[in-house]
Coordinates of C-alpha atoms and ligand atoms in Angstrom, one line a residue:
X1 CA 0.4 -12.1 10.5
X2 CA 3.9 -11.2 11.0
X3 CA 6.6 -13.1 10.9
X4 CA 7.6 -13.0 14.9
X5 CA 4.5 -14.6 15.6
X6 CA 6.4 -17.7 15.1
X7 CA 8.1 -17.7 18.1
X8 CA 4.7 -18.3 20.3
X9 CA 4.2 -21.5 17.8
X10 CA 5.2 -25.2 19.8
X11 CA 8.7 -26.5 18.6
X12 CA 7.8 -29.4 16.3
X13 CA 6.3 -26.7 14.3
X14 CA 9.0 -24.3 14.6
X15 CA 11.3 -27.2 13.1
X16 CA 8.8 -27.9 10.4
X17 CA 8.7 -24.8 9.2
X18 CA 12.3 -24.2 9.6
X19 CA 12.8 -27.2 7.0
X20 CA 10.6 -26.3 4.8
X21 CA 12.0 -22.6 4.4
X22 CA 15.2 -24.2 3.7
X23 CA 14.0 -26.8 0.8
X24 CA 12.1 -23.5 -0.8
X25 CA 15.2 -21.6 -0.2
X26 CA 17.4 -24.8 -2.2
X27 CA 14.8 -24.7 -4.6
X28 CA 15.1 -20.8 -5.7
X29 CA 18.8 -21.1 -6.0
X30 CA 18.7 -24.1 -8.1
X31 CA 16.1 -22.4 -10.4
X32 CA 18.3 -20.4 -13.1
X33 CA 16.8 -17.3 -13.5
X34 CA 15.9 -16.1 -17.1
X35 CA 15.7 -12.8 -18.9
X36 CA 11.7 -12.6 -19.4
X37 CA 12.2 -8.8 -20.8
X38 CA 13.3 -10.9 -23.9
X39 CA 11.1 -13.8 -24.9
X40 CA 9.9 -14.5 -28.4
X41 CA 6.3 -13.5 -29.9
X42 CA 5.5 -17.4 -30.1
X43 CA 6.5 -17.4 -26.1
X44 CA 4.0 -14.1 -25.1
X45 CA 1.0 -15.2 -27.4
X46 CA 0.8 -18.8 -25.8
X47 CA 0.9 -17.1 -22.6
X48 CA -1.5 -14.1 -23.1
X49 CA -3.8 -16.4 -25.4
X50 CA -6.3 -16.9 -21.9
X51 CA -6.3 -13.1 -21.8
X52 CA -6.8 -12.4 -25.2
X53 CA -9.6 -14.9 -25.2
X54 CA -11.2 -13.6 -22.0
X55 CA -12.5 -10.1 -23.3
X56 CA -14.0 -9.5 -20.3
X57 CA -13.1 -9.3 -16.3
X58 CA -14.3 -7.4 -12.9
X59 CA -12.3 -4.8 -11.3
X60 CA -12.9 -4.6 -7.7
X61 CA -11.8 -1.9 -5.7
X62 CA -12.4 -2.3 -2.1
X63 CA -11.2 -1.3 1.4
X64 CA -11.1 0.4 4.8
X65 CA -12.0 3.6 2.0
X66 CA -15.8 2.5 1.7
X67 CA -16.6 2.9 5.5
X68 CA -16.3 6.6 4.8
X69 CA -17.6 6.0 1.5
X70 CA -16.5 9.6 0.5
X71 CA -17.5 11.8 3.7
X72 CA -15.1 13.3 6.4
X73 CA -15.5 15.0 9.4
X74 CA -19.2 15.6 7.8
X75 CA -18.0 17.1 4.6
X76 CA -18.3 15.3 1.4
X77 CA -14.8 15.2 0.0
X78 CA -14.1 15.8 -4.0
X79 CA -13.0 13.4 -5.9
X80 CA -12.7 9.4 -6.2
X81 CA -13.8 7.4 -3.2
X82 CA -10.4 5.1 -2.5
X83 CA -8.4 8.7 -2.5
X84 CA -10.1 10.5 0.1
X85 CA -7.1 9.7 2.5
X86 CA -5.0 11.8 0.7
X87 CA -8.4 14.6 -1.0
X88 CA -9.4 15.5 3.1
X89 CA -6.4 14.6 3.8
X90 CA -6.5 12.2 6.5
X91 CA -3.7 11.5 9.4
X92 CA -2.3 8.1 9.0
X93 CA -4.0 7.4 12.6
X94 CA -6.9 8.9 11.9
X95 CA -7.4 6.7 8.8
X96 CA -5.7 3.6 10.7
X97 CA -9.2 4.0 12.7
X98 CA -10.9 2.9 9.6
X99 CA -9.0 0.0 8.7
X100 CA -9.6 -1.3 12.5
X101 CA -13.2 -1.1 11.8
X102 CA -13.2 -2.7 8.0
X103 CA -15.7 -5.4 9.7
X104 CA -17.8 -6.6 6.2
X105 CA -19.8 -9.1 7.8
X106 CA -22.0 -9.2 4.9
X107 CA -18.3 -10.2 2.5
X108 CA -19.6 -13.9 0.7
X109 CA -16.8 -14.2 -1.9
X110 CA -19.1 -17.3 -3.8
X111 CA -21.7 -14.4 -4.6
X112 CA -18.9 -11.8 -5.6
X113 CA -18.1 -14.6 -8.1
X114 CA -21.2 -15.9 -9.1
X115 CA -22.5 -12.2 -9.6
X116 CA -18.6 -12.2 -12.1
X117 CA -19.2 -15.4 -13.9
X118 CA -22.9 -14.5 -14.9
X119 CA -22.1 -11.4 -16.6
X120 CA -19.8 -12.8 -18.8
X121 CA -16.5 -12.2 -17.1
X122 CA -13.4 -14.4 -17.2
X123 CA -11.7 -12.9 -14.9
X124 CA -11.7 -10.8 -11.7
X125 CA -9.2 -7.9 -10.6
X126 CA -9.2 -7.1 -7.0
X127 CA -7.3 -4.3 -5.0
X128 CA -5.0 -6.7 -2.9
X129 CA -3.4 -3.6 -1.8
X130 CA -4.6 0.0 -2.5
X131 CA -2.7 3.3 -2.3
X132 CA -3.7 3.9 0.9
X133 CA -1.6 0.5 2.2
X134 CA -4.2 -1.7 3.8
X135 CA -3.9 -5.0 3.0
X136 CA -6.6 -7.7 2.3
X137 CA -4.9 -11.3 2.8
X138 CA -2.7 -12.9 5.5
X139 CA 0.7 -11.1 5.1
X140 CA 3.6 -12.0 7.3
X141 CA 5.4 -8.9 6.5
X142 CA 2.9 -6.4 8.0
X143 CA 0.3 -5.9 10.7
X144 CA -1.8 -3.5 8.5
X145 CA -3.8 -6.6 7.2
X146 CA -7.5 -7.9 7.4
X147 CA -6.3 -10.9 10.0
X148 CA -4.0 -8.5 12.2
X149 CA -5.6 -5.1 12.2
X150 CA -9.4 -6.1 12.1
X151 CA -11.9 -8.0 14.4
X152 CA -12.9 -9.6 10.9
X153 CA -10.3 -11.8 10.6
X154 CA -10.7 -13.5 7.5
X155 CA -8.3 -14.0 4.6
X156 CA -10.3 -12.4 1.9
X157 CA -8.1 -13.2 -1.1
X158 CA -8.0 -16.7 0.1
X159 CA -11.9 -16.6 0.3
X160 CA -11.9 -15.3 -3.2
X161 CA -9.6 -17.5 -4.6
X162 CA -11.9 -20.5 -3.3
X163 CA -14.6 -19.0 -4.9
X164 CA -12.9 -18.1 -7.9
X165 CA -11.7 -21.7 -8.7
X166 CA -15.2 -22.8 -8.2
X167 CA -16.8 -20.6 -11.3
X168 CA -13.9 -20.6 -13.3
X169 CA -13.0 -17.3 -13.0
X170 CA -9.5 -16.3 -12.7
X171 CA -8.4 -14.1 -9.3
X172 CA -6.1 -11.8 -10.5
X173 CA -4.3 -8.9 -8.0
X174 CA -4.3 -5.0 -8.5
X175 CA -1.2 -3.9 -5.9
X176 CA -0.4 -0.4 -5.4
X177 CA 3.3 0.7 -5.5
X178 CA 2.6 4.4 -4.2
X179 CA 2.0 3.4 -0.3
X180 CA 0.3 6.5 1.9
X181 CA 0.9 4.2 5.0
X182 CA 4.2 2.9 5.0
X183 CA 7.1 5.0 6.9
X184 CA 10.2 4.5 4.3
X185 CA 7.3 5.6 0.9
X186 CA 6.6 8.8 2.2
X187 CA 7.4 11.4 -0.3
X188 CA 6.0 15.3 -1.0
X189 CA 3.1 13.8 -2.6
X190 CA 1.8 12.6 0.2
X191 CA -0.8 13.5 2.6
X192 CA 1.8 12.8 5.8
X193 CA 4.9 14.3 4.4
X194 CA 5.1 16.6 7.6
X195 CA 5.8 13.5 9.4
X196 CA 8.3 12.5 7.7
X197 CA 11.6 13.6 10.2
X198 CA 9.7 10.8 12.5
X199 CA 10.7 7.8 10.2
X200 CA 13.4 9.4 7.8
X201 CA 11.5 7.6 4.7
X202 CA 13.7 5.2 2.1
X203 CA 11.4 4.2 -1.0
X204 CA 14.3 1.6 -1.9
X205 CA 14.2 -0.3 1.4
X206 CA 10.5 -0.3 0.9
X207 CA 10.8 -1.6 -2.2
X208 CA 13.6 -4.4 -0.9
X209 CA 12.0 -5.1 2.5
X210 CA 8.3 -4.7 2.0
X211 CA 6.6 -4.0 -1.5
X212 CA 8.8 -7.1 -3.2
X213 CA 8.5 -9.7 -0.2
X214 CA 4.3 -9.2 -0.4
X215 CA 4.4 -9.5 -4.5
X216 CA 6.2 -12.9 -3.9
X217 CA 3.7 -13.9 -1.3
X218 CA 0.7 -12.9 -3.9
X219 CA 1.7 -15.2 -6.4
X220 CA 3.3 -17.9 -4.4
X221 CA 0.5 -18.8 -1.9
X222 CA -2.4 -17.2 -3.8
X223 CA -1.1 -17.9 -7.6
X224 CA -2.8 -15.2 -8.7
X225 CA -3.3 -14.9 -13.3
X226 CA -2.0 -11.3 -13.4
X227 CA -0.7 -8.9 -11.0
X228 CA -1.8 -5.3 -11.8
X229 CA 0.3 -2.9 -10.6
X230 CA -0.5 0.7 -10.2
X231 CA 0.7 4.3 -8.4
X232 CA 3.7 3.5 -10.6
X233 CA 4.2 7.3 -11.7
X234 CA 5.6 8.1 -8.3
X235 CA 9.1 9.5 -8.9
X236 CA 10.7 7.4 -6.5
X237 CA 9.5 4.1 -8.5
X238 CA 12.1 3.6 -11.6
X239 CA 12.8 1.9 -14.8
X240 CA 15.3 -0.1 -13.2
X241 CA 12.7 -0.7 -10.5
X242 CA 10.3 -1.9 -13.0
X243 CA 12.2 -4.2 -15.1
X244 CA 13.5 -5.9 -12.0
X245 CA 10.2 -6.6 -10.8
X246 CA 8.8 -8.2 -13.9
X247 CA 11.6 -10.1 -14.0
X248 CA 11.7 -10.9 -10.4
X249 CA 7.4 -11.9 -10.7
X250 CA 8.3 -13.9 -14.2
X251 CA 10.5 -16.4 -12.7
X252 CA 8.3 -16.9 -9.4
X253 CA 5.5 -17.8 -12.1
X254 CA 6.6 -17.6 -15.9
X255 CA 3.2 -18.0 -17.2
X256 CA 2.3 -14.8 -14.7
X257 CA 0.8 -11.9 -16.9
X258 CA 1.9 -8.2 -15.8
X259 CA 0.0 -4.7 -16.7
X260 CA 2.4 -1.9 -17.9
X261 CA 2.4 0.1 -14.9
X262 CA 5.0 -1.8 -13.7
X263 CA 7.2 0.2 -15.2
X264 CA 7.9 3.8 -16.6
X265 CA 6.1 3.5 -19.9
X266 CA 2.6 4.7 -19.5
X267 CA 1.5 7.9 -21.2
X268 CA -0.8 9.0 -18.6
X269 CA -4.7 8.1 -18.8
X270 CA -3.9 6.9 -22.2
X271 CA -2.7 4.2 -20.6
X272 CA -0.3 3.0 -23.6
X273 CA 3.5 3.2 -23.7
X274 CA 5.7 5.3 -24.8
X275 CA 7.5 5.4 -27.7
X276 CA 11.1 5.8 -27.1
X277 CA 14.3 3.6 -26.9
X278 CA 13.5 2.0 -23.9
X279 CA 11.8 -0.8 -23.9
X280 CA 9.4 -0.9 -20.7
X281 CA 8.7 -4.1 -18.9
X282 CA 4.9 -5.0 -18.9
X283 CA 2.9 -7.3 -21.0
X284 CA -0.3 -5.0 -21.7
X285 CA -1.5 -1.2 -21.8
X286 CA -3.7 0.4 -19.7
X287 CA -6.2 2.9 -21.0
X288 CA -8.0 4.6 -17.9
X289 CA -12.0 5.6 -18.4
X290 CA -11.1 5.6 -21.7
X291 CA -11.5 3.5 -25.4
X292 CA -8.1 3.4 -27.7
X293 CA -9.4 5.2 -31.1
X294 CA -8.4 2.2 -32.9
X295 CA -6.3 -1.0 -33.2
X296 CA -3.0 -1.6 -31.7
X297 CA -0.3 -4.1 -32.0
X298 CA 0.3 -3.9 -28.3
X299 CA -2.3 -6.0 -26.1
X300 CA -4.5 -3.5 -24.2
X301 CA -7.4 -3.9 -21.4
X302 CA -9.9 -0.6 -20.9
X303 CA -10.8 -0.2 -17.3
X304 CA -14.2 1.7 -16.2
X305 CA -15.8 2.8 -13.5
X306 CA -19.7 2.4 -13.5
X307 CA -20.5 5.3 -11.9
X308 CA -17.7 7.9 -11.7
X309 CA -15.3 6.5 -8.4
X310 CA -13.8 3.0 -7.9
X311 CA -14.0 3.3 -4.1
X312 CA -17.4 2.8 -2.8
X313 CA -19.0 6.4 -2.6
X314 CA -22.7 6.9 -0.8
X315 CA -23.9 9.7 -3.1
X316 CA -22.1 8.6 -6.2
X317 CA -25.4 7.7 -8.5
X318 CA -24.2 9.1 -11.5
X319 CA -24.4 5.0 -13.3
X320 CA -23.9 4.4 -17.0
X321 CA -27.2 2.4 -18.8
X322 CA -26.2 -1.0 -19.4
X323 CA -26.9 -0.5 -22.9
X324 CA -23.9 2.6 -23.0
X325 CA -21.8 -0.5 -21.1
X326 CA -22.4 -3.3 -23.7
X327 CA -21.8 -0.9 -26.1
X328 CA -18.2 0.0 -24.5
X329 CA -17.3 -3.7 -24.4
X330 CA -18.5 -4.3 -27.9
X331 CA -16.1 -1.3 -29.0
X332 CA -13.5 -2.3 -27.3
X333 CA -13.7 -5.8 -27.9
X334 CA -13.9 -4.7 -32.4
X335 CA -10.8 -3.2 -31.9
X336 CA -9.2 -6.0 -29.9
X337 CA -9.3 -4.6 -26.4
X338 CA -10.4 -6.1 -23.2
X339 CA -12.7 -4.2 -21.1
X340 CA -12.2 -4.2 -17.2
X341 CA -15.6 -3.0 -15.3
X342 CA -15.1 -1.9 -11.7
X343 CA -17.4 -2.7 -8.6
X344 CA -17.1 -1.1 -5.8
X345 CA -18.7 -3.1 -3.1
X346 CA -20.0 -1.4 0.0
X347 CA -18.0 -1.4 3.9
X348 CA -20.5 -4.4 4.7
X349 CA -19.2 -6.3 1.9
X350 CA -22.1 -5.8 -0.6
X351 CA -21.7 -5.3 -4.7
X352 CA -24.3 -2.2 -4.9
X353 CA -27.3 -2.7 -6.5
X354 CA -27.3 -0.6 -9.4
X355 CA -23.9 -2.4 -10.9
X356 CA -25.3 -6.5 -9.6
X357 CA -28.3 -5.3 -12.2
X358 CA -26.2 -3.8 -15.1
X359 CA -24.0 -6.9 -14.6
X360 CA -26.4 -8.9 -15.1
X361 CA -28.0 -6.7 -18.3
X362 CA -24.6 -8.1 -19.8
X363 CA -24.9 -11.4 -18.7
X364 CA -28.1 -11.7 -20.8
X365 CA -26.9 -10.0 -23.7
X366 CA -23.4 -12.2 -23.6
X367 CA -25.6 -15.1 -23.3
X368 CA -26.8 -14.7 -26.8
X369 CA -24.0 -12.9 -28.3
X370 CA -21.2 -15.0 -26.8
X371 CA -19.7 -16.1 -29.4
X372 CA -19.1 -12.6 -31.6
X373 CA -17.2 -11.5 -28.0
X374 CA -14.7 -14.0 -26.8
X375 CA -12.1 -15.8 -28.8
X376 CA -12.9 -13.0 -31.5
X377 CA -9.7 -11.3 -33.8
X378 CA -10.2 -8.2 -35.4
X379 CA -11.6 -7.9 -38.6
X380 CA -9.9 -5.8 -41.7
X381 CA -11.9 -3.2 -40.3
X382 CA -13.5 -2.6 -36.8
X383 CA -16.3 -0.9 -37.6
X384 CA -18.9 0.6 -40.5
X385 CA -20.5 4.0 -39.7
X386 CA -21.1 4.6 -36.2
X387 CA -23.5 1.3 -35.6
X388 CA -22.0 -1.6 -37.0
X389 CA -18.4 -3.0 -35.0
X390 CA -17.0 -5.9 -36.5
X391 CA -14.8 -9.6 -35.3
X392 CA -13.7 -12.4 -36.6
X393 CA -14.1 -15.9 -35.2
X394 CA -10.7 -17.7 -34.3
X395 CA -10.7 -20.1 -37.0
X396 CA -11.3 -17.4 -39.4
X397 CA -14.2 -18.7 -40.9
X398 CA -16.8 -16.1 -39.6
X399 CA -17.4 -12.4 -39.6
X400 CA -19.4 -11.2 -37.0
X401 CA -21.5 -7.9 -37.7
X402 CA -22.7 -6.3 -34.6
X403 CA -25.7 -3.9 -34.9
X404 CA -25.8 -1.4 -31.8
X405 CA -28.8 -0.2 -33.2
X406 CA -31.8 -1.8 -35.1
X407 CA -31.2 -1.0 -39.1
X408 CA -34.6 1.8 -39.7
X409 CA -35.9 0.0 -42.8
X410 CA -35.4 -3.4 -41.6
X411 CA -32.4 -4.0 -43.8
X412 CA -28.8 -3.8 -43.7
X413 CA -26.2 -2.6 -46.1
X414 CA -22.8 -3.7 -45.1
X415 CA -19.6 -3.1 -47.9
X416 CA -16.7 -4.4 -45.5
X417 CA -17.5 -8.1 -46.1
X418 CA -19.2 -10.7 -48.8
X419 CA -20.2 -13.7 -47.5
X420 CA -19.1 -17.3 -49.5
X421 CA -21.6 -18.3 -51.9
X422 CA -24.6 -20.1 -50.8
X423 CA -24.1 -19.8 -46.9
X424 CA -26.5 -19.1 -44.4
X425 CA -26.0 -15.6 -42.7
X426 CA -27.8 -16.0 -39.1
X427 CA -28.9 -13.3 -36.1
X428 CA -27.6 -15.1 -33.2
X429 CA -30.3 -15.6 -30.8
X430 CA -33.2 -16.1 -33.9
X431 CA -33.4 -19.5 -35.5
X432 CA -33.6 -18.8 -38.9
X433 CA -31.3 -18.2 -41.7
X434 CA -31.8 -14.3 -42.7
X435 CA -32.2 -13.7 -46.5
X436 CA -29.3 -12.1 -48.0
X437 CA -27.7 -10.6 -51.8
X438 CA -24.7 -9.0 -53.0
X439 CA -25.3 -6.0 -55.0
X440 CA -23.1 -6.4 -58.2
X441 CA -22.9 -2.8 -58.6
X442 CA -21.9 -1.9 -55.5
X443 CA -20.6 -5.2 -54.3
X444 CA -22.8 -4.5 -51.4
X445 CA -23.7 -7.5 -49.1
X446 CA -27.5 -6.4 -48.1
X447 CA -29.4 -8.2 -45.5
X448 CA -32.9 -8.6 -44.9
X449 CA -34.2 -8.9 -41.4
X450 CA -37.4 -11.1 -40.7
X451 CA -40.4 -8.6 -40.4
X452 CA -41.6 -10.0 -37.2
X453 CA -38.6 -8.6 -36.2
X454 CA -39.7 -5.0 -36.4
X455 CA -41.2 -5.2 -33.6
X456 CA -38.1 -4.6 -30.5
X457 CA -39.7 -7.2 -28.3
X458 CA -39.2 -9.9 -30.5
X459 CA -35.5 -9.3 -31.1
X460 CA -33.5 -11.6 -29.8
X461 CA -32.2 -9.6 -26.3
X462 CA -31.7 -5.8 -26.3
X463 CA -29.2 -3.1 -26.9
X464 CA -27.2 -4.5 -29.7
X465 CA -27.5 -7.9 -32.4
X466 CA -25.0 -10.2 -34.0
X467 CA -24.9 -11.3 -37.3
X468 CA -22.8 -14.2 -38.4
X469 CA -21.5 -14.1 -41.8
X470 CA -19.7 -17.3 -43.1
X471 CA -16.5 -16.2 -45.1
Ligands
FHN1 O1 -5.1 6.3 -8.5 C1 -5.7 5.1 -9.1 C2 -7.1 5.1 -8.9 O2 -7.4 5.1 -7.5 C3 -7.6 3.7 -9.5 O3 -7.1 2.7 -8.8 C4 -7.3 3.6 -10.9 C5 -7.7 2.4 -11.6 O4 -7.0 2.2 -12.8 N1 -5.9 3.8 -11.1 C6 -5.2 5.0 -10.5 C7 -4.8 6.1 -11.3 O5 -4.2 5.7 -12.5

């Protein structure tokens, strides 16, 4: 709701309101603000450690963009699902028609979590505001939101955030810089440039008057963990814009985690920064549909798609198995990653089946293998050949082999880690201590797996197996 809707409100109100405004007001200008660009290692790791520790969250991409669900005008339109406003293109009206019937009756943000918290994730990402401008909780700077512009009327975010809280899950924000809808952040790219002598756009003033004031009510009334920002590669959006932001979010909430796309740095789908002299705001990289080749000094989260758009898309059935996805998030996890899976949930308000079932493939397989995923560093070494992806437990005192594939001979040669003498090397999931040597000549830990074991139903879950080695 916008702000003039205030003046309809009874006076008592009006003068509580007023008050309060002015105490927040006192408030800011007595808070000093401080440069966040330049805090100390000791400062970022006790504030990422959460994150670090997490490993694993939901992307949720979702909007007036799944009641199309990737047709227009009859034709199936190219491309991912939450872009077809700009692949058909569609008029601003024409696509404000959409958002006016975003009606997902079916929407139970409990389940959405639940469905989150059994897989194994820690966290949840979800579009508060997508290129194409619509907005999914209460704003009082625009009218284009789920309470103003729909018959559905109810705070989504807020719903979430209930329902967040509840499973432990943390409700994070993916916001969209690039804006398709708003008058002053028109620019050639867009599909509505031609309109543009109408409203004679000014990206600043939309940064100033619209794109900042919404940030600030995200993390002040919703107090969301990170805020993911994205469409940052517009040319209008700067460094200067970037590192003002960050800074601007930091001191709202100092503990507040940002992506890199808040500012200039991101090498494309890569997702990492660049490596000049500038030093780009942004507290982790970004690799797109893609896994970093290695390590990196620089925290980094993977998001995915399931199928092959983040949008809801009807005829979009081209899934990944679970076991290619629990392979992914071991990967990425060896090499000190977070993986970020996208849903995206149907115009009623549904998770589609085919990603609730692999979601909860990885539950099962996190459920035994918990503890080689989360609070786990990197080993010397991330992997051995192409089935064996290391971590190390927290305290140091455990390597973790992980197996994405059952050893042929029932045995396993591993030369990138010999266990401390006398210890007990176990398959997580199986009860019993395995049998184990260290070959002097090739000081090659080998270790024998129980017989019984040969047979794939009797392995403890499916896809991949962890082995804990004391150290
Ligand atoms: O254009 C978007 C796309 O729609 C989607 O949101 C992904 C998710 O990372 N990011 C963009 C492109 O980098």
């Amino acid at each position: 709701m916008k702000k003039c809707h205030f003046k309809n409100l009874m006076l008592p109100i009006a003068i509580l309101i007023f008050f309060g405004c002015q105490q927040q007001t006192k408030q800011k200008e007595e808070t000093p603000s401080k440069d966040y660009l330049n805090e100390t290692k000791a400062e970022k790791d006790n504030r990422m450690r959460w994150w670090r520790e997490a490993k694993f969250g939901m992307f949720i991409h979702w909007g007036p963009y799944a009641i199309p669900a990737g047709t227009y005008e009859g034709k199936q339109i190219s491309g991912i699902g939450e872009w077809i406003m700009n692949n058909a293109p569609v008029p601003v009206e024409a696509y404000e028609d959409f958002s006016r019937q975003f009606n997902p009756v079916a929407f139970d943000a409990d389940e959405w979590a639940r469905i989150a918290s059994d897989a194994g994730m820690k966290y949840m990402v979800i579009t508060s505001k997508h290129h194409d401008g619509f907005c999914l909780w209460d704003s009082k700077v625009t009218n284009y939101d789920i309470m103003d512009f729909t018959s559905f009327r109810r705070d989504i975010l807020r719903e979430l955030k209930e329902a967040c809280d509840k499973y432990g899950v943390k409700l994070c924000f993916y916001h969209s810089i690039m804006d398709w809808h708003h008058p002053d952040a028109q620019s050639a790219f867009f599909p509505n440039y031609n309109d543009k002598e109408k409203s004679n756009p000014n990206f600043q003033r939309y940064v100033t008057d619209y794109l900042k004031p919404q940030v600030e009510e995200l993390v002040v009334n919703y107090d969301p963990a990170v805020i993911w920002f994205d469409g940052e590669w517009i040319k209008d959006w700067t460094h200067e814009n970037g590192q003002e932001m960050y800074r601007f979010l930091r001191n709202l909430n100092p503990d507040l985690i940002i992506n890199n796309r808040v500012d200039k740095g991101r090498q494309g789908m890569q997702g990492m920064n660049k490596d000049d002299e500038k030093k780009y705001a942004g507290d982790f990289g970004t690799p797109e549909q893609e896994i970093l080749e290695g390590t990196s000094d620089f925290d980094w989260e993977a998001c995915m798609t399931m199928n092959d758009t983040w949008g809801y898309k009807s005829y979009d059935d081209n899934w990944k198995s679970s076991d290619t996805l629990i392979h992914y998030l071991i990967d990425i996890v060896a090499k000190g990653g977070n993986f970020l899976l996208n849903v995206g949930p149907t115009a009623e308000g549904l998770i589609p089946q085919p990603s609730v079932d692999r979601l909860a493939e990885m539950g099962d397989w996190l459920a035994i293998n918990a503890e080689a995923v989360y609070a786990a560093g990197s080993h010397k070494v991330y992997k051995e050949g192409e089935h064996i992806r290391y971590t190390v437990s927290n305290d140091g005192k455990y390597v973790y082999a992980i197996m994405l594939k059952w050893p042929d001979n029932n045995s396993l040669m591993l030369e990138n880690v010999i266990p401390k003498a006398e210890s007990e090397i176990r398959l997580l999931g199986y009860d019993r201590p395995l049998s184990w040597e260290v070959d002097p000549e090739e000081s090659e830990l080998v270790i024998n797996l129980p017989k019984e074991l040969r047979d794939e139903a009797k392995r403890p879950g499916k896809y991949a197996w962890s082995l804990k080695i004391p150290i």
